[in-house]
Amino acid sequence: MNWHRFASPSNFKRLSARIFPWAAGGAALCLGYGLYQALFVSPPDYQQGQSVRIMYIHVPAAWMAMFVYANLAFAGAATLVWRHPLAEVAGRAIAPVGAAFTFLCLATGSLWGKPMWGTWWEWDARLTSVLILFFVYLAYMALNNAFDDATRGARASAVLALVGAVNLPIIKFSVDWWNTLHQPASVMRLDGPAIHPSMLWPLLAMAVGYTLLFVVLALVRIQAELIERRLGALVQARLSAGHAQ
Amino acid sequence: MYRSARQFFSPCFFLLPASSIDCAPMIGRASFEAHDLACLRGGRIVFARLAFRVDAGGLLVLRGPNGAGKSSLLRMMAGLIGPAHGALLWNGDDIADDPDAHRARVSYAGHSDALKPALTVAEHLVFHAKLRGHAADKVAAALDAFALTKLAELPARLLSQGQRKRVALGRLIAAPAPLWLLDEPTNGLDADSTARLEAAIAAHRETGGIVVAATHLDFAGAGATTLTLGERKAA
Amino acid sequence: MYRSARQFFSPCFFLLPASSIDCAPMIGRASFEAHDLACLRGGRIVFARLAFRVDAGGLLVLRGPNGAGKSSLLRMMAGLIGPAHGALLWNGDDIADDPDAHRARVSYAGHSDALKPALTVAEHLVFHAKLRGHAADKVAAALDAFALTKLAELPARLLSQGQRKRVALGRLIAAPAPLWLLDEPTNGLDADSTARLEAAIAAHRETGGIVVAATHLDFAGAGATTLTLGERKAA
Amino acid sequence: MNAAFALIARDVRLAWRHPNEIATILAFFVIAASLFPFGIGPEPQILARVAIGIVWVTALLACLMSLDRLFQAEAEDGSLDLLVGAPAPLELLALAKVAAQWITTALPLIAISPIVATMLHLPAEGYATLLLTLVLGTPGLSLFGGIGAALSVNARRGGALLALIVLPLTVPILIFAVAAVDAAIAGLSPRPHLFLLAGLSVFALTIAPFAMAASLRQAAE
Amino acid sequence: MNAAFALIARDVRLAWRHPNEIATILAFFVIAASLFPFGIGPEPQILARVAIGIVWVTALLACLMSLDRLFQAEAEDGSLDLLVGAPAPLELLALAKVAAQWITTALPLIAISPIVATMLHLPAEGYATLLLTLVLGTPGLSLFGGIGAALSVNARRGGALLALIVLPLTVPILIFAVAAVDAAIAGLSPRPHLFLLAGLSVFALTIAPFAMAASLRQAAE
Ligand code: HEM
Ligand SMILES: Nc1ncnc2c1ncn2[C@@H]1O[C@H](COP(=O)(O)OP(=O)(O)OP(=O)(O)O)[C@@H](O)[C@H]1O
Ligand SMILES: Nc1ncnc2c1ncn2[C@@H]1O[C@H](COP(=O)(O)OP(=O)(O)OP(=O)(O)O)[C@@H](O)[C@H]1O
Ligand SMILES: [Mg+2]
Ligand SMILES: [Mg+2]
């Protein structure tokens, strides 16, 4: 067996065992606080009324969609440049999580769009670029699974993740470059947030909660993936031991 | 052309692996050797702890049952797959250090013939010479060496199995390179063509070239070394 | 199953071509012969005026230089291409008269292995048996005959060249048919597998089967007839 | 018959062993359909006007992509010789391959077509008829596509050749399907169009097996 | 460099030897575009409104169909081993293959695009800009397509996977091209859009060779 390939994964296991409880606890806390604040405490918007509460789900999901993609691109670079087996596994593990956040962003945005803009879907630059992000996630997952050899799939999809990273600035700045239906950034701007603190705090709590949730999901999925690979290697070893006799 | 100057100045006497005991007198300057080589395919170890050494003018015959890893070893020698462990050395330098230089010195003829149905025999050879940075002046010799001259203007789709193989082998002559890697080169060849291949190999070795060939048949040449791969993998 | 009843009642003594002189005693009932056969490929005559006769239990070895038309003849025998002239007769009946019956009695193993990368070795053999209207009960014997039992659950993509060839040959056993047509069946096989193939051929002949094999190697069996194709086409 | 069922089972198993392939075809369907709004512009009223055409055209293209290598792959790995050489009628075997393709591609496409229709603002009255046209029309698509796939075996750049052969054959299917949905949206009865659509599929079923078998026999020469 | 030119020459010669393949791609373009009037209905004012989008989307799909086997064919017949093993930089060789594809597919497409545009009643002011967008944008299409083709070598269900990879990458090209022609028709300057289009093609040119070479090396493992 080529144990050196699993040497770093075993390091990972120790590290993740240490992080996991904190991340899980933190996620529960932040999401609990954030949701309570968002749904019951924070004021309705003077323009949007109660439907503003979708924001606390939608906006952090949008941030996470992009943040996870940035991680994916980084994992891709690590796969290609350092050929790190853990990076391979990580990319494979986090892509569906990122796709799920993107889908959440699209779904909540679309739910929100009906009362606000009077339509479920609009081919606006921001919405469209997020849809493309979702497609790139799908393509990444399809490519990752398209090969018999897991390493080949990981490397091919890593190239795609890097090429697809162009889309991130387009999403971020689409609202500034084209005049769109979607509103421009009000939290993450250079000159400080333009949003009332009673809405800002729950929003930030949700954002931190989402991030920790992502960490938890990523750790679990990476470990599942590692176990699956070990199992695959064992089965293969059994089979080849089979012919050896 | 693309060949780096490094191979001519490589310290042939340095870095000789301790395990290498075969120090036969060298005709040319080149040597090709492996130490402690291991190959991993699809997560399985195909072979490990492999070592060999061939010097200029040498012929290494790879033998072993189906699935022993002969083809994998040849692809590794060609630089198409990387070793899981150990290294292949040309004149003492790890081939992974300068893959471009290694590619320039290898001519690989695998299982598949790499023929385009619509191109003629001659066009295949001319293209291959140019692809490898040579002029097309050896093409006539290549056609001659494998009795392809009369087929030169036929498109590849009209060729029989053995004729196709001969075109693939003609590439060795059309674009000369010091190291020939041949995967079951006699498959499908008739007696006459097999004799021609043996002649081509002998001529190549005479000029100091190195040949590595995988085969299941009685196929050899003067002074050939045989490397037998993993008996135990037989299945 | 799909086999027509005709062959059992065919008037074996009628219609014997005048040119056919070989009237050796027959073990089984079957005979396979050609007279005045010609093959046209891509507008060129590959061979013409070909005649042969094999009886039950016979082995016909096709020889000849590359491009002589061995593969073309085998495809013609399999009913995949039609003769430009003349006819192939099974028990005296032109095979073109009842192509369905002929297909049921032929098992053809060509140059390519017809393997799907994602299917396992066993699945290939089971599918082939069913495709030809048989039950899957011979699959275990087929795996055994070519030492594939341990590879049975491996997907074809993981097989080496020789292992692939063995799966292709395993089809002959998995879906029995009286007439085996083998195109260079030993290509890529190691010594052990070649011996297994020879044993399988001998066993098939013992039960009255007929084998036609094209080869460049010393590959034969007791009482084999050799048919050497067009020397002059050599090029 | 057994041989044909064995072939269907093998092809479905091949597809099942790689479930992401079906997902890939579906994703292609969704993405290609959403390309048109990029090109045509986002105005809902125009999109709604062309929605049904886009759904059908992209469904057709998705079907084509999956048909592309239906027989080509068999020819390349040598399986075609075995199929043509099998004692079962080649017409039946060709039909079995098309059936497997329909099960693994067209059925999932039909299942997600409502999502695509929503993205394109198809009026709500059209959904039921859209599904019905897909159910009645896609067998015809697959069968005509099968003819094209058999004809283009051994031709290089099969994909485009396939499209060239298949598109004219499938134009009538497209026309009647669109007409049916348009009628439903306009509050008229889509019945006559649906009958014509079903008729086309039945017609395809009667000629396709023979056409496919004939071209496959030639391809194996 | 010589190796790259030899490769371009070989691929162009291969295409030239089968002129009907180019014709097939062109016919696909024309037929697919002319399907839309069937799907959408023949009203000239609606057609004119969507013409530019349809021309571009079908050009994109036609390009995609021809890219499908760009590297896959090389992998299947074993040529890929020879290309990867050649002493010339693989980046350059991959670029040469894309260049040959562009010459043999995109150029003829551009040449007949006015015919398709006429069939769809594109306003006369749009023709010059349409040609310009095709000239500036198709290199980007081919390059992104080349990345997809290299990534999907030996993948299962290559065609649809290729589409899934390439379509999201090429959407920006589509958007700017359509915006440029729309601007021209509206009497505005298409300049900024054209610059962006050219910029995208240049961007593709800078990353595609490396992405393709990396994927091809993996494919040859
Ligand atoms: C499917 C439809 C939608 C998508 C794909 C979408 C996408 C996004 C994205 C990607 C962001 C993050 C922007 C950034 O960090 O700069 C975002 C933020 C935001 N979205 Fe949406 N959105 C959608 C619908 C809506 C709707 C209908 C509304 C309400 C009118 C809305 C309101 C917001 C707000 C307030 C932010 C926070 C902006 C900030 O403070 O930075 N979105 N959305
Ligand atoms: N692409 C691949 N992925 C995973 N495993 C592979 C791959 N190619 C080959 N193998 C495995 O590697 C082993 C060695 O294969 P290889 O083709 O090198 O054998 P070989 O010695 O050339 O055999 P043969 O004499 O049959 O050609 C085989 O057991 C095979 O299962
Ligand atoms: N599909 C084809 N179209 C046209 N001509 C063909 C075709 N296939 C083979 N030929 C021609 O028919 C001749 C006989 O080919 P065939 O493959 O039968 O030879 P073979 O005896 O099997 O040779 P080998 O020993 O090399 O396999 C060849 O000269 C070839 O040029
Ligand atoms: Mg081998
Ligand atoms: Mg032959």
Short mmCIF file of C-alpha atoms in Angstrom, two decimals, chain B residues 41-42 44 64-68 71 111 146-148 150-151 154 158 160-163 166 184 186-191 193 216-217 233-235, chain C residues 41-42 44 64-68 71 111 146-148 150-151 154 158 160-163 166 184 186-191 193 216-217 233-235:
data_model
loop_
_atom_site.label_atom_id
_atom_site.label_comp_id
_atom_site.label_asym_id
_atom_site.label_seq_id
_atom_site.Cartn_x
_atom_site.Cartn_y
_atom_site.Cartn_z
CA ARG B 41 -2.22 2.55 -11.63
CA GLY B 42 -5.75 3.21 -10.50
CA ARG B 44 -2.91 -0.36 -7.26
CA GLY B 64 6.01 -11.20 -18.14
CA PRO B 65 2.48 -12.48 -18.12
CA ASN B 66 -0.52 -10.37 -19.15
CA GLY B 67 -1.08 -7.58 -16.70
CA ALA B 68 2.46 -7.68 -15.32
CA SER B 71 3.02 -1.46 -21.05
CA HIS B 111 -0.40 -0.59 -28.73
CA PHE B 146 9.29 -1.42 -43.67
CA ALA B 147 8.48 -2.14 -47.32
CA LEU B 148 5.94 0.66 -47.39
CA LYS B 150 4.41 0.85 -52.69
CA LEU B 151 1.78 1.76 -50.11
CA LEU B 154 -2.59 4.82 -49.90
CA LEU B 158 -7.30 0.95 -46.69
CA SER B 160 -4.62 -4.11 -43.18
CA GLN B 161 -3.72 -4.63 -39.53
CA GLY B 162 -0.11 -5.53 -40.23
CA GLN B 163 0.36 -2.73 -42.73
CA ARG B 166 4.39 -1.11 -40.16
CA GLU B 184 4.64 -5.65 -28.58
CA THR B 186 5.61 -7.67 -33.74
CA ASN B 187 1.87 -8.02 -33.12
CA GLY B 188 0.22 -8.54 -36.46
CA LEU B 189 3.46 -8.45 -38.48
CA ASP B 190 4.18 -11.17 -41.02
CA ALA B 191 7.52 -13.00 -41.11
CA SER B 193 8.11 -7.55 -41.65
CA HIS B 216 5.52 -12.35 -25.54
CA LEU B 217 7.35 -13.93 -28.45
CA LYS B 233 0.56 -10.82 -10.83
CA ALA B 234 -0.32 -13.51 -13.32
CA ALA B 235 -4.06 -13.96 -13.42
CA ARG C 41 -12.55 -4.20 -50.97
CA GLY C 42 -12.51 -0.53 -51.78
CA ARG C 44 -9.62 -3.64 -55.37
CA GLY C 64 -0.15 -14.98 -45.83
CA PRO C 65 1.67 -11.69 -45.71
CA ASN C 66 0.12 -8.51 -44.37
CA GLY C 67 -2.65 -7.34 -46.62
CA ALA C 68 -3.19 -10.74 -48.20
CA SER C 71 -9.13 -10.67 -42.15
CA HIS C 111 -9.08 -7.67 -34.15
CA PHE C 146 -9.07 -18.42 -19.99
CA ALA C 147 -8.10 -18.03 -16.34
CA LEU C 148 -10.46 -15.11 -15.93
CA LYS C 150 -10.27 -14.02 -10.54
CA LEU C 151 -10.77 -11.07 -12.85
CA LEU C 154 -13.12 -6.27 -12.56
CA LEU C 158 -8.68 -1.99 -15.66
CA SER C 160 -4.24 -5.03 -19.69
CA GLN C 161 -4.06 -5.75 -23.41
CA GLY C 162 -3.69 -9.51 -23.02
CA GLN C 163 -6.41 -9.73 -20.38
CA ARG C 166 -8.77 -13.27 -23.14
CA GLU C 184 -4.90 -13.41 -34.99
CA THR C 186 -2.80 -15.04 -30.01
CA ASN C 187 -1.90 -11.35 -30.41
CA GLY C 188 -0.95 -10.04 -27.03
CA LEU C 189 -1.44 -13.35 -25.21
CA ASP C 190 1.25 -14.66 -22.90
CA ALA C 191 2.52 -18.24 -23.13
CA SER C 193 -2.93 -18.03 -22.29
CA HIS C 216 1.41 -15.16 -38.47
CA LEU C 217 2.82 -17.40 -35.76
CA LYS C 233 -0.15 -9.03 -52.81
CA ALA C 234 2.74 -8.62 -50.43
CA ALA C 235 3.76 -5.00 -50.33
#
